[in-house]
Each structure stands twice: as C-alpha cells, then as structure tokens.
Short mmCIF file of C-alpha atoms (C1' of nucleotides) in Angstrom, two decimals:
data_model
loop_
_atom_site.label_atom_id
_atom_site.label_comp_id
_atom_site.label_asym_id
_atom_site.label_seq_id
_atom_site.Cartn_x
_atom_site.Cartn_y
_atom_site.Cartn_z
CA UNK A 163 0.00 0.00 0.00
CA UNK A 164 1.25 3.46 -0.83
CA UNK A 165 2.34 5.48 2.15
CA UNK A 166 0.34 8.67 2.45
CA UNK A 167 1.08 11.35 5.01
CA UNK A 168 -0.53 14.69 5.51
CA UNK A 169 0.17 18.01 7.12
CA UNK A 170 -3.03 19.55 8.42
CA UNK A 171 -2.58 22.98 9.96
CA UNK A 172 -5.46 25.12 11.10
CA UNK A 173 -5.24 28.59 9.58
CA UNK A 174 -5.41 30.64 12.73
CA UNK A 175 -1.96 32.18 12.37
CA UNK A 176 1.37 31.91 10.59
CA UNK A 177 3.23 28.68 10.08
CA UNK A 178 5.30 28.40 13.21
CA UNK A 179 8.50 26.54 13.76
CA UNK A 180 6.84 23.53 15.35
CA UNK A 181 4.42 23.23 12.46
CA UNK A 182 7.28 23.47 10.02
CA UNK A 183 9.02 20.56 11.68
CA UNK A 184 5.85 18.49 11.61
CA UNK A 185 5.43 19.30 7.94
CA UNK A 186 9.05 18.39 7.26
CA UNK A 187 8.79 15.05 9.03
CA UNK A 188 5.58 14.19 7.19
CA UNK A 189 7.16 15.19 3.93
CA UNK A 190 10.36 13.24 4.59
CA UNK A 191 8.57 10.11 5.67
CA UNK A 192 6.47 10.07 2.52
CA UNK A 193 9.43 10.84 0.30
CA UNK A 194 11.69 8.18 1.73
CA UNK A 195 9.06 5.52 1.34
CA UNK A 196 8.05 6.57 -2.13
CA UNK A 197 4.69 7.76 -0.91
CA UNK A 198 2.55 10.85 -1.16
CA UNK A 199 2.31 13.97 0.92
CA UNK A 200 -1.01 15.76 1.26
CA UNK A 201 -1.75 19.25 2.51
CA UNK A 202 -5.04 19.89 4.21
CA UNK A 203 -6.31 23.08 5.77
CA UNK A 204 -8.37 22.47 8.88
CA UNK A 205 -10.59 25.50 8.87
CA UNK A 206 -13.75 24.29 10.56
CA UNK A 207 -13.27 26.84 13.29
CA UNK A 208 -15.08 29.63 11.47
CA UNK A 209 -14.31 32.12 14.22
CA UNK A 210 -10.56 31.91 14.14
CA UNK A 211 -9.68 30.86 10.61
CA UNK A 212 -8.62 33.55 8.14
CA UNK A 213 -7.72 33.66 4.48
CA UNK A 214 -4.59 35.61 5.32
CA UNK A 215 -3.43 32.79 7.53
CA UNK A 216 -4.11 30.24 4.80
CA UNK A 217 -1.99 32.29 2.42
CA UNK A 218 0.77 32.72 4.99
CA UNK A 219 0.97 28.98 5.52
CA UNK A 220 1.03 28.28 1.79
CA UNK A 221 3.77 30.89 1.30
CA UNK A 222 5.89 29.43 4.06
CA UNK A 223 5.51 25.89 2.74
CA UNK A 224 6.54 27.12 -0.66
CA UNK A 225 9.53 29.02 0.69
CA UNK A 226 10.68 25.91 2.55
CA UNK A 227 10.13 23.96 -0.66
CA UNK A 228 7.96 21.36 0.99
CA UNK A 229 5.83 20.51 -1.99
CA UNK A 230 2.59 18.61 -1.55
CA UNK A 231 1.45 15.95 -4.00
CA UNK A 232 -2.20 16.70 -3.33
CA UNK A 233 -4.12 19.60 -1.90
CA UNK A 234 -4.52 21.94 -0.32
CA UNK A 235 -7.85 20.51 0.64
CA UNK A 236 -10.17 22.62 2.75
CA UNK A 237 -12.43 21.16 5.38
CA UNK A 238 -14.95 23.91 4.83
CA UNK A 239 -15.55 22.47 1.37
CA UNK A 240 -16.32 19.04 2.71
CA UNK A 241 -19.26 19.80 4.97
CA UNK A 242 -21.63 17.63 2.95
CA UNK A 243 -19.42 14.62 3.44
CA UNK A 244 -19.14 15.11 7.21
CA UNK A 245 -22.91 15.46 7.47
CA UNK A 246 -23.40 12.29 5.51
CA UNK A 247 -21.02 10.26 7.67
CA UNK A 248 -22.49 11.65 10.88
CA UNK A 249 -25.99 10.75 9.71
CA UNK A 250 -24.84 7.23 8.99
CA UNK A 251 -23.43 6.96 12.47
CA UNK A 252 -26.70 8.17 13.99
CA UNK A 253 -28.71 5.79 11.83
CA UNK A 254 -26.50 2.92 12.96
CA UNK A 255 -26.98 3.90 16.59
CA UNK A 256 -23.29 4.72 16.95
CA UNK A 257 -23.95 8.39 17.54
CA UNK A 258 -26.90 10.28 18.93
CA UNK A 259 -28.45 13.72 19.28
CA UNK A 260 -28.03 15.59 22.52
CA UNK A 261 -29.57 18.89 23.59
CA UNK A 262 -27.77 20.30 26.60
CA UNK A 263 -26.91 23.96 26.44
CA UNK A 264 -23.31 25.06 26.79
CA UNK A 265 -24.11 26.29 30.27
CA UNK A 266 -25.47 22.93 31.30
CA UNK A 267 -22.34 21.21 30.01
CA UNK A 268 -20.23 23.71 31.87
CA UNK A 269 -22.12 23.02 35.09
CA UNK A 270 -21.67 19.28 34.56
CA UNK A 271 -17.95 19.77 34.19
CA UNK A 272 -17.64 21.88 37.30
CA UNK A 273 -19.60 19.39 39.34
CA UNK A 274 -17.30 16.58 38.25
CA UNK A 275 -14.21 18.62 39.02
CA UNK A 276 -15.58 19.50 42.44
CA UNK A 277 -16.12 15.81 43.11
CA UNK A 278 -12.48 15.20 42.21
CA UNK A 279 -13.38 13.41 39.01
CA UNK A 280 -12.39 13.87 35.44
CA UNK A 281 -14.91 16.19 33.78
CA UNK A 282 -16.97 14.27 31.29
CA UNK A 283 -20.39 14.14 29.70
CA UNK A 284 -22.92 12.19 31.74
CA UNK A 285 -24.61 10.49 28.81
CA UNK A 286 -28.05 11.86 29.50
CA UNK A 287 -29.28 11.63 25.89
CA UNK A 288 -27.46 8.39 25.11
CA UNK A 289 -30.58 6.29 24.77
CA UNK A 290 -33.36 8.82 24.55
CA UNK A 291 -33.58 8.99 20.78
CA UNK A 292 -35.16 12.43 20.77
CA UNK A 293 -35.38 14.16 17.41
CA UNK A 294 -35.78 17.86 18.13
CA UNK A 295 -34.75 19.12 14.74
CA UNK A 296 -34.85 22.85 15.49
CA UNK A 297 -33.48 22.86 19.02
CA UNK A 298 -30.63 25.38 18.84
CA UNK A 299 -28.61 23.25 21.26
CA UNK A 300 -28.75 20.14 19.13
CA UNK A 301 -25.39 18.43 18.72
CA UNK A 302 -24.38 14.95 17.67
CA UNK A 303 -22.36 12.92 20.12
CA UNK A 304 -20.35 9.82 19.40
CA UNK A 305 -21.27 6.78 21.43
CA UNK A 306 -17.92 5.81 22.87
CA UNK A 307 -17.46 2.22 24.08
CA UNK A 308 -17.74 2.08 27.85
CA UNK A 309 -15.64 -1.00 28.38
CA UNK A 310 -12.15 -2.12 27.55
CA UNK A 311 -9.32 0.07 26.41
CA UNK A 312 -7.74 1.42 23.29
CA UNK A 313 -4.20 0.37 22.57
CA UNK A 314 -2.01 1.68 19.81
CA UNK A 315 1.63 1.47 18.92
CA UNK A 316 2.88 5.00 18.45
CA UNK A 317 5.88 5.16 16.14
CA UNK A 318 7.56 7.71 18.35
CA UNK A 319 6.17 7.15 21.83
CA UNK A 320 5.77 3.40 21.78
CA UNK A 321 2.79 1.49 23.12
CA UNK A 322 0.04 3.66 24.56
CA UNK A 323 -3.04 2.35 26.27
CA UNK A 324 -6.00 4.35 27.50
CA UNK A 325 -9.08 2.90 29.15
CA UNK A 326 -12.38 3.65 27.46
CA UNK A 327 -13.67 4.59 30.87
CA UNK A 328 -11.50 7.69 30.64
CA UNK A 329 -13.25 8.82 27.50
CA UNK A 330 -16.70 10.32 27.22
CA UNK A 331 -19.16 10.73 24.37
CA UNK A 332 -17.56 13.54 22.46
CA UNK A 333 -19.44 16.00 20.32
CA UNK A 334 -18.81 15.29 16.64
CA UNK A 335 -21.22 17.87 15.24
CA UNK A 336 -21.65 21.25 16.83
CA UNK A 337 -24.89 23.12 17.21
CA UNK A 338 -23.66 25.58 14.56
CA UNK A 339 -23.77 22.78 12.00
CA UNK A 340 -20.01 22.26 11.69
CA UNK A 341 -18.16 19.08 12.59
CA UNK A 342 -15.61 19.11 15.38
CA UNK A 343 -11.95 18.49 14.86
CA UNK A 344 -11.85 14.93 16.17
CA UNK A 345 -14.55 13.88 13.76
CA UNK A 346 -13.47 15.83 10.69
CA UNK A 347 -9.87 14.56 10.87
CA UNK A 348 -10.98 10.97 10.99
CA UNK A 349 -13.37 11.34 8.06
CA UNK A 350 -10.73 13.19 6.08
CA UNK A 351 -7.92 10.80 6.87
CA UNK A 352 -10.10 7.89 5.83
CA UNK A 353 -11.30 9.56 2.62
CA UNK A 354 -7.83 10.73 1.70
CA UNK A 355 -6.31 7.34 2.33
CA UNK A 356 -3.86 8.55 4.95
CA UNK A 357 -1.73 5.69 6.21
CA UNK A 358 0.54 7.57 8.62
CA UNK A 359 -0.76 10.26 10.92
CA UNK A 360 2.21 12.35 12.02
CA UNK A 361 1.39 15.29 14.27
CA UNK A 362 2.26 17.09 17.49
CA UNK A 363 2.04 15.14 20.71
CA UNK A 364 -0.65 17.43 22.04
CA UNK A 365 -2.87 15.03 20.10
CA UNK A 366 -1.83 11.87 21.90
CA UNK A 367 -4.84 12.03 24.16
CA UNK A 368 -7.17 12.53 21.21
CA UNK A 369 -5.93 9.45 19.43
CA UNK A 370 -7.92 6.82 21.36
CA UNK A 371 -11.20 8.58 20.73
CA UNK A 372 -10.31 8.96 17.08
CA UNK A 373 -9.45 5.27 16.88
CA UNK A 374 -12.89 4.48 18.28
CA UNK A 375 -14.42 6.50 15.46
CA UNK A 376 -12.35 4.65 12.87
CA UNK A 377 -13.61 1.41 14.37
CA UNK A 378 -17.23 2.56 14.39
CA UNK A 379 -16.86 3.48 10.74
CA UNK A 380 -15.33 0.13 9.91
CA UNK A 381 -12.24 1.84 8.54
CA UNK A 382 -8.63 0.75 8.68
CA UNK A 383 -6.82 2.50 11.53
CA UNK A 384 -3.69 4.29 10.31
CA UNK A 385 -0.28 4.31 11.98
CA UNK A 386 0.35 7.14 14.41
CA UNK A 387 3.48 9.09 15.27
CA UNK A 388 3.33 11.90 17.81
CA UNK A 389 6.12 14.41 17.78
CA UNK A 390 7.35 15.99 21.00
CA UNK A 391 7.05 19.73 21.36
CA UNK A 392 9.65 22.31 20.54
CA UNK A 393 10.39 24.55 23.51
CA UNK A 394 12.07 27.92 23.68
CA UNK A 395 15.52 28.62 25.12
CA UNK A 396 14.17 28.59 28.66
CA UNK A 397 12.36 25.32 28.18
CA UNK A 398 8.98 27.01 28.02
CA UNK A 399 6.41 26.75 25.31
CA UNK A 400 7.49 28.78 22.27
CA UNK A 401 5.70 32.08 22.34
CA UNK A 402 5.77 35.26 20.36
CA UNK A 403 6.73 37.21 23.42
CA UNK A 404 10.02 35.43 24.00
CA UNK A 405 11.19 34.34 20.57
CA UNK A 406 10.55 34.38 16.87
CA UNK A 407 8.03 31.65 16.13
CA UNK A 408 6.93 32.21 12.55
CA UNK A 409 8.95 30.56 9.82
CA UNK A 410 8.78 33.73 7.77
CA UNK A 411 10.18 35.72 10.68
CA UNK A 412 13.28 33.60 10.33
CA UNK A 413 13.40 34.51 6.68
CA UNK A 414 13.27 38.17 7.59
CA UNK A 415 16.06 37.55 10.08
CA UNK A 416 18.25 36.30 7.26
CA UNK A 417 18.07 32.53 7.54
CA UNK A 418 18.13 30.22 4.54
CA UNK A 419 15.26 27.76 4.06
CA UNK A 420 17.51 24.71 3.81
CA UNK A 421 19.42 25.79 6.93
CA UNK A 422 16.12 25.87 8.80
CA UNK A 423 15.19 22.47 7.44
CA UNK A 424 18.58 21.06 8.40
CA UNK A 425 18.22 22.50 11.88
CA UNK A 426 14.71 21.14 12.24
CA UNK A 427 15.57 17.67 11.03
CA UNK A 428 18.23 17.41 13.75
CA UNK A 429 15.90 18.66 16.45
CA UNK A 430 14.62 15.43 17.90
CA UNK A 431 16.24 13.16 15.36
CA UNK A 432 19.77 12.19 14.49
CA UNK A 433 21.83 9.90 12.36
CA UNK A 434 24.96 9.10 14.34
CA UNK A 435 27.21 12.13 14.55
CA UNK A 436 26.09 13.70 11.30
CA UNK A 437 25.08 17.35 11.50
CA UNK A 438 24.85 18.40 7.88
CA UNK A 439 22.16 16.87 5.74
CA UNK A 440 21.42 17.64 2.13
CA UNK A 441 17.83 17.19 0.98
CA UNK A 442 18.72 13.88 -0.60
CA UNK A 443 20.41 12.67 2.57
CA UNK A 444 17.48 13.69 4.73
CA UNK A 445 15.15 11.80 2.46
CA UNK A 446 17.19 8.63 2.42
CA UNK A 447 18.16 8.61 6.09
CA UNK A 448 15.17 10.00 7.95
CA UNK A 449 12.95 7.50 9.68
CA UNK A 450 10.04 8.58 11.84
CA UNK A 451 10.64 5.65 14.20
CA UNK A 452 14.04 7.13 15.12
CA UNK A 453 12.56 10.36 16.42
CA UNK A 454 13.17 11.07 20.12
CA UNK A 455 10.40 11.09 22.68
CA UNK A 456 11.54 14.03 24.73
CA UNK A 457 10.77 17.65 23.89
CA UNK A 458 13.69 19.77 22.73
CA UNK A 459 14.65 23.40 22.94
CA UNK A 460 15.07 25.70 20.03
CA UNK A 461 18.61 27.06 19.88
CA UNK A 462 19.04 29.97 17.49
CA UNK A 463 22.82 29.84 17.94
CA UNK A 464 23.02 26.46 16.34
CA UNK A 465 20.64 27.51 13.60
CA UNK A 466 22.97 30.46 12.99
CA UNK A 467 25.94 28.14 12.73
CA UNK A 468 24.15 25.99 10.18
CA UNK A 469 23.07 29.07 8.30
CA UNK A 470 26.66 30.24 8.05
CA UNK A 471 27.72 26.78 7.00
CA UNK A 472 25.38 27.00 4.04
CA UNK A 473 26.38 30.58 3.28
CA UNK A 474 29.97 29.34 3.07
CA UNK A 475 29.40 26.16 1.11
CA UNK A 476 26.49 26.89 -1.23
CA UNK A 477 27.24 28.06 -4.74
CA UNK A 478 27.34 31.86 -4.30
CA UNK A 479 25.13 32.27 -7.37
CA UNK A 480 22.41 30.23 -5.70
CA UNK A 481 22.32 32.73 -2.85
CA UNK A 482 21.88 35.81 -5.00
CA UNK A 483 18.09 35.81 -5.20
CA UNK A 484 17.56 35.52 -1.46
CA UNK A 485 20.33 38.06 -0.78
CA UNK A 486 18.74 40.56 -3.14
CA UNK A 487 15.38 40.00 -1.49
CA UNK A 488 17.02 41.27 1.69
CA UNK A 489 18.78 44.10 -0.12
CA UNK A 490 15.49 45.35 -1.46
CA UNK A 491 13.91 45.11 1.94
CA UNK A 492 16.72 47.29 3.22
CA UNK A 493 15.95 49.85 0.54
CA UNK A 494 18.99 49.22 -1.64
CA UNK A 495 18.73 49.43 -5.43
CA UNK A 496 19.94 46.11 -6.74
CA UNK A 497 21.67 45.71 -10.05
CA UNK A 498 24.20 48.49 -9.47
CA UNK A 499 27.85 48.08 -8.49
CA UNK A 500 28.95 45.93 -6.74
CA UNK A 501 27.69 42.60 -8.06
CA UNK A 502 25.78 40.61 -5.46
CA UNK A 503 27.87 37.50 -6.01
CA UNK A 504 31.05 39.39 -5.15
CA UNK A 505 29.53 40.79 -1.99
CA UNK A 506 28.36 37.35 -0.95
CA UNK A 507 31.78 35.82 -1.49
CA UNK A 508 33.48 38.60 0.46
CA UNK A 509 31.15 38.43 3.44
CA UNK A 510 29.84 34.90 3.75
CA UNK A 511 32.54 33.76 6.16
CA UNK A 512 32.02 36.80 8.34
CA UNK A 513 28.31 36.77 9.01
CA UNK A 514 25.74 34.26 10.15
CA UNK A 515 22.72 35.61 8.35
CA UNK A 516 21.82 37.41 5.14
CA UNK A 517 20.41 40.21 7.21
CA UNK A 518 23.81 40.79 8.78
CA UNK A 519 25.37 40.53 5.37
CA UNK A 520 23.20 43.33 4.07
CA UNK A 521 24.05 45.44 7.09
CA UNK A 522 27.74 45.02 6.46
CA UNK A 523 27.42 45.49 2.72
CA UNK A 524 25.75 48.86 3.03
CA UNK A 525 29.10 50.68 2.91
CA UNK A 526 29.37 49.69 -0.77
CA UNK A 527 25.96 50.85 -1.85
CA UNK A 528 26.24 54.52 -1.12
CA UNK A 529 28.73 57.35 -0.83
CA UNK A 530 27.95 58.06 2.79
CA UNK A 531 30.79 57.16 5.06
CA UNK A 532 30.84 57.60 8.80
CA UNK A 533 34.27 57.86 10.32
CA UNK A 534 34.90 55.92 13.44
CA UNK A 535 36.98 58.17 15.67
CA UNK A 536 39.10 55.42 17.12
CA UNK A 537 39.82 54.01 13.70
CA UNK A 538 40.87 57.39 12.41
CA UNK A 539 43.05 58.12 15.41
CA UNK A 540 44.73 54.77 15.30
CA UNK A 541 45.34 54.31 11.58
CA UNK A 542 45.11 57.64 9.81
CA UNK A 543 46.98 59.84 12.25
CA UNK A 544 50.23 57.93 12.10
CA UNK A 545 53.27 59.16 10.21
CA UNK A 546 52.96 56.53 7.52
CA UNK A 547 49.31 56.91 6.68
CA UNK A 548 49.59 59.88 4.30
CA UNK A 549 52.35 58.16 2.32
CA UNK A 550 50.36 54.97 2.04
CA UNK A 551 47.26 56.83 0.91
CA UNK A 552 49.14 58.96 -1.60
CA UNK A 553 50.82 55.90 -3.08
CA UNK A 554 47.51 54.07 -3.24
CA UNK A 555 45.85 57.00 -4.93
CA UNK A 556 48.34 56.88 -7.77
CA UNK A 557 48.39 53.13 -8.22
CA UNK A 558 44.66 52.59 -7.87
CA UNK A 559 43.91 55.12 -10.57
CA UNK A 560 45.72 52.96 -13.07
CA UNK A 561 45.58 49.30 -12.17
CA UNK A 562 43.23 46.65 -13.48
CA UNK A 563 40.18 46.56 -11.19
CA UNK A 564 40.28 43.01 -9.96
CA UNK A 565 41.02 41.67 -6.46
CA UNK A 566 44.17 39.86 -7.56
CA UNK A 567 45.61 42.98 -9.17
CA UNK A 568 44.58 45.09 -6.21
CA UNK A 569 46.39 42.69 -3.95
CA UNK A 570 49.48 43.28 -6.08
CA UNK A 571 49.08 47.01 -5.60
CA UNK A 572 49.00 46.64 -1.80
CA UNK A 573 52.15 44.56 -1.86
CA UNK A 574 53.85 47.05 -4.08
CA UNK A 575 53.09 49.85 -1.66
CA UNK A 576 54.40 47.77 1.22
CA UNK A 577 57.64 47.12 -0.62
CA UNK A 578 58.07 50.70 -1.77
CA UNK A 579 57.55 52.15 1.68
CA UNK A 580 59.20 49.25 3.46
CA UNK A 581 56.20 48.65 5.62
CA UNK A 582 54.47 45.48 6.85
CA UNK A 583 51.14 44.54 5.36
CA UNK A 584 49.33 45.70 8.47
CA UNK A 585 50.70 49.20 8.18
CA UNK A 586 49.47 49.41 4.62
CA UNK A 587 46.17 47.58 4.89
CA UNK A 588 44.78 49.25 7.97
CA UNK A 589 44.96 52.89 6.82
CA UNK A 590 43.42 51.84 3.53
CA UNK A 591 40.74 49.86 5.31
CA UNK A 592 39.81 52.88 7.38
CA UNK A 593 39.84 55.00 4.25
CA UNK A 594 37.47 52.62 2.47
CA UNK A 595 35.09 51.84 5.29
CA UNK A 596 35.64 54.37 8.06
CA UNK A 597 36.18 51.39 10.37
CA UNK A 598 38.86 48.92 11.33
CA UNK A 599 36.89 45.87 10.29
CA UNK A 600 36.13 44.60 6.81
CA UNK A 601 36.88 41.73 4.43
CA UNK A 602 40.38 41.35 3.00
CA UNK A 603 41.71 44.69 1.91
CA UNK A 604 41.75 43.85 -1.79
CA UNK A 605 38.12 42.71 -1.69
CA UNK A 606 37.18 45.77 0.28
CA UNK A 607 38.75 48.11 -2.24
CA UNK A 608 37.40 46.14 -5.16
CA UNK A 609 33.82 46.25 -3.90
CA UNK A 610 34.05 49.97 -3.24
CA UNK A 611 34.63 50.60 -6.93
CA UNK A 612 37.39 52.72 -8.46
CA UNK A 613 35.72 56.14 -8.46
CA UNK A 614 34.35 55.81 -4.99
CA UNK A 615 37.63 54.35 -3.69
CA UNK A 616 39.59 57.34 -4.99
CA UNK A 617 37.10 59.75 -3.45
CA UNK A 618 37.36 58.01 -0.11
CA UNK A 619 41.14 58.11 -0.24
CA UNK A 620 41.01 61.88 -0.82
CA UNK A 621 38.71 62.24 2.12
CA UNK A 622 41.02 60.12 4.23
CA UNK A 623 44.07 62.13 3.21
CA UNK A 624 42.29 65.27 4.28
CA UNK A 625 41.49 63.69 7.60
CA UNK A 626 45.00 62.39 8.05
CA UNK A 627 46.45 65.84 7.56
CA UNK A 628 43.68 67.66 9.38
"C1'" G B 156 -7.87 16.89 40.62
"C1'" C B 157 -7.75 12.86 36.92
"C1'" U B 158 -5.40 10.44 32.46
"C1'" C B 159 -1.24 10.06 29.31
"C1'" C B 160 3.82 11.23 28.25
"C1'" C B 161 8.99 12.76 29.16
"C1'" U B 162 14.20 13.02 32.00
"C1'" U B 163 22.64 11.85 29.09
"C1'" C B 164 27.33 18.12 29.06
"C1'" G B 165 24.27 25.18 29.20
"C1'" U B 166 21.77 23.38 24.24
"C1'" C B 167 20.92 19.48 20.13
"C1'" U B 168 22.27 14.58 20.53
"C1'" A B 169 25.31 9.27 20.18
"C1'" G B 170 24.49 5.25 23.23
"C1'" U B 171 19.45 -0.87 22.38
"C1'" G B 172 23.90 -4.91 29.43
"C1'" G B 173 30.43 -5.25 29.04
"C1'" C B 174 33.60 -1.49 23.10
"C1'" C B 175 31.54 4.31 28.12
"C1'" C B 176 35.94 6.64 34.59
"C1'" A B 177 30.23 8.22 28.38
"C1'" G B 178 31.38 10.01 21.86
"C1'" G B 179 30.01 14.18 18.30
"C1'" A B 180 28.02 19.12 17.33
"C1'" C B 181 26.55 24.30 18.86
"C1'" A B 182 28.00 27.76 22.53
"C1'" C B 183 32.15 29.10 25.83
"C1'" C B 184 37.66 29.46 27.03
"C1'" G B 185 42.98 29.02 25.39
"C1'" C B 186 46.76 28.50 21.53
"C1'" C B 187 48.12 28.65 16.23
"C1'" C B 188 47.26 30.97 11.37
"C1'" U B 189 46.69 36.28 9.98
"C1'" C B 190 46.27 43.15 6.77
"C1'" U B 191 41.38 43.86 10.63
"C1'" C B 192 37.12 40.85 11.39
"C1'" A B 193 36.18 36.23 10.22
"C1'" C B 194 37.22 31.32 8.29
"C1'" G B 195 40.32 27.22 9.39
"C1'" G B 196 43.50 24.04 12.65
"C1'" C B 197 44.75 22.26 17.55
"C1'" G B 198 43.51 21.88 22.70
"C1'" G B 199 40.27 22.61 27.29
"C1'" G B 200 36.28 22.65 30.89
"C1'" A B 201 31.34 20.54 30.86
"C1'" A B 202 26.30 15.39 31.50
"C1'" C B 203 23.93 9.59 32.52
"C1'" A B 204 17.71 13.75 37.84
"C1'" C B 205 17.57 10.78 42.59
"C1'" G B 206 16.83 6.02 45.23
"C1'" A B 207 16.14 0.94 45.36
"C1'" G B 208 16.26 -3.69 42.69
"C1'" U B 209 17.67 -7.48 38.65
"C1'" U B 210 22.69 -8.96 37.00
"C1'" C B 211 29.33 -11.27 37.49
"C1'" G B 212 28.43 -6.30 35.24
"C1'" A B 213 23.41 -0.81 34.21
"C1'" G B 214 23.46 5.43 30.93
"C1'" U B 215 21.25 0.96 28.87
"C1'" C B 216 16.20 -3.69 32.20
"C1'" U B 217 12.28 -3.20 36.59
"C1'" C B 218 9.98 -0.43 40.44
"C1'" G B 219 9.59 3.94 43.22
"C1'" U B 220 10.67 9.34 44.15
"C1'" A B 221 11.41 14.15 42.33
"C1'" G B 222 10.99 17.51 38.39
"C1'" G B 223 8.85 18.83 33.62
"C1'" G B 224 5.07 18.60 29.72
"C1'" A B 225 0.38 17.53 27.31
"C1'" G B 226 -4.74 16.45 27.47
"C1'" C B 227 -9.43 16.41 30.14
"C1'" A B 228 -14.11 22.09 24.95
"C1'" C B 229 -19.96 22.62 20.70
"C1'" C B 230 -10.50 24.89 19.61
"C1'" A B 231 -7.70 22.59 16.47
#
RNA sequence: GCUCCCUUCGUCUAGUGGCCCAGGACACCGCCCUCUCACGGCGGGAACACGAGUUCGAGUCUCGUAGGGAGCACCA
C-alpha cells in the first residue's frame, strides 16, 4: 500500500517553527518511502480561521520547498461529506443527538471537578432517541465504548493504552452545523487514504477517541506518530513574546530555508554524529521511528551556525536571489555596483545571516561614510598613513580593477615604503570603510569601486592631515 | 484533581547490558594561522535527575521518588 502522510494545519496564524518541523517530518517520511504527501487546511473553526493565515501557511511551505502531492484541501468544502457520515453513524446507533446547552455542560464539568473526578459528559441523551430538529442546542455525540481500552503502537512514543472509561461521548457535530476536529480529521484521513498520521504530541490524548471513530466506521486505523514539542531557550512553550516563532520571521532575520530544514531535522532526530544533511540525505536517512520522545529546545545559535555553514558552502550564485530579497527590503537598489555574487563571497565567512550581510554590505551601496573616531586616530593619524594613501591614490587610478591585481598594488606599496602589510592595509581599510573591520583589503577596495575608492582616499588624506 | 507522556554536558544529541571513569556538534575558554574581522587548525572545561532492585556487570532492564510537559471544549 502506498504510504500517504498529511500536514493539516489550522489557519489561525502563521506557520510556526513547530508546524514546520511536523510538515518536514511528514514530507520526509512520505518521500523516503516513495509515498505521497497531502496538505489539508483544517478550517472548521469559522471564528478563528482567516484567508490571510491560509496564504501565509502556503507561502511558508513554498519558501521551505515542501511541496505537496495533493491539496490543499479545505475542510470547509467538505461539509456535505461530514454530514453524511455523521448521519450514517446516527442511523446505525453509533452516535446520537443531545440537547444540553453550553451552560449545562459547563455546570456538569464543574460538578465533576468538584467531586475530584475527570470532567466528562454524563450520557443523559445516550438512549433517549429524541429528534428535536430545530433545538438550537442540538449536537451529535459519538457513542464511545464504555468498556475495555484502546491500545495503539505510536511510532515515536511506543505502546500507549488508554481505558475507554477515561473517555466520554464527544461531540462530533456542533450546534452551529459544523463538525468538530476529532470527527473531521478521521473522516478526512479515511477519505484521503492517509496511512501515517504524524502530528504534534498534544494530540496523543485525542488518538484513542479517534481510533474508536475509525472502528465505528469500519475503517482501517492508520499508523500514528506523535512528535514531542519544541520549547524555547528557557524550556517554556514557544511564544511570540520570547522568541521568533513564525517561519517567515526567520526569513526576515536572514536565515536560509535549507538551513532551517537542516536544523529542524536534527531537532529530535539524528543519524549518528552527522550534523549536515542535504535534501537527498534527509530523504534517504530519515525515519520517523528514530525520532526522540523528549521535547527539545530551540537554539538559534546552532541555527545560525548551520546558516553560516550553508552561506559558506552553497554556490554563491544560488544565494543571490535571497540576498537581493534582503537588499530590497533594506531599501537598496539592486543591479548596481557591486555585483551581489562578489559581496556574498566577500562576506559569507564573516556573518551568520543574510540580514547581517546586508548590514555590512551597506558601505558599498552609497557614498555616505561615517568615520569611526578610534579608527581614524589609530590608523590615519600615524606618520605613515599619508604616504600609504598617496601611493595608493596613484596606483589605484591605473591598475586593473580586480582583487588579484589590487592585492598586487597593496604589496607594491608595502615594498616601496618598506612597511608590513598591516601598516598598509589598515589605513586603507579605514579609508574605504571608516572602520577597522572589513573583508580582505583587496576585496574591500574592489567592492568599493574605483571612483568611490579614490574619493574616499582623498577624504582620508584630508582627515590624516587635518 | 484525573489520564497520558517525558528526563545523558548550558543546548541538540550518540548510546538498544560489558567497546563508556560516556562520543560528536553548537556555545564558551585558550593556543596557532593572519592586513582587521572572520574562516580554518589544535587543545580545554562541561552530563547519565535521585533512590532501590535485577545482574558477574546498568546510561542501557524493573519499580519507586522528584521535576517537567500535554490532554481532560460545541478549539484545532
């Protein structure tokens, strides 16, 4: 049988980091086993679902390049089917109408809690067979087995057993005419032929009741795998207040999609000591049964390390589009001097994110130069600085404008003036950037461009003498 | 409260009874390289939550304790 997995987010917000990992694991499991990956939008909560959120999730999935073979399917378009299945269940006596108001249910729950018991429905309408078609409180409840227990072998957590006595008759159709989550997922997963249900472990406790619905429907029960949560740095639930949670926020922060995927695949899963995984390696090596049971913390530092790893090792050309996306966001006109590829090559070993790269590259995209006082005092005020700058001014006006040739120019100045490389490079570096820190001096000069470099040298000479 | 789940360096993890006085990676510290910053190389500190038991032998098996998490909705 073909393996079919699905990612089924509810569109109540952006795709967050935990959702992205779930999606990745679903995707990987289907890919490795030659199966199919389905995307389904669980939008039955009409209050909280928004079109903007749907779009945000689709965009993020696309950016991460987690392509679905089918979908997106929308639960709101399948109402007829849910109604049909629920009616069948009622007709077969496996579900029934109930008419308590929300307040009555609430009172029932409080009474149970007060008595030190687990809050659950008391089954009042279980066998009353009342058909009050226009009662505004009418819901459909599933008749859960009262005896025995549900056992399933979770691919991550192992064997889980929950007594049916712990479960009550859950509502499968709300009084507003929409199905509830626990019912809609089961109907969908059956109809869509899902063989592996991979989701967050906040659903572990829902699984037994869902299995009972599968059984009542005479459907094959799929395999389950419940992923542990991703916590923040402090070990608390990830929240917007303490950390970035949206996948697209990480994009804005300058992370690469495959770096995020690589980080996520290693969060809760490993393959020996391997840290770096290409897409192909992830696909061939990942196995949902190897995923750890314990929750893990999200560590941006390690993500940053991976991000830099990819900045350093990817083909620079392949980074251009994403880099220019950031340049534009920063208000820089792309397409002018210097070429993005050259900037990337010069900076990729010095930054962890594309956002930082843009920050550092700004000195090459405009004539504005701020002079760092310490840098000026230390490297332009010395006795040698004017000579170095004058010599550079002459040689730079003539030479071929390529890093290798520029390197030759620096060496020539050093030889001529009998100075060490440091004495030559630092004044020039300050002249080019106004600071003491930049890529290699030849790259720095190259990226500045000849006209601008000469202007900056003049300015530096003035400063050196002033 | 009840049910279910989890527990190896600060963090992500390796480890499926002897190969472990616990290995790798991130972070941190030191040294080297060096035109600055980085990159890279080398080295360092740093963990089996606790307690019983099983066993010749336990990070690995069992049971307790402690701590953490999730669920108990006409939300997903």
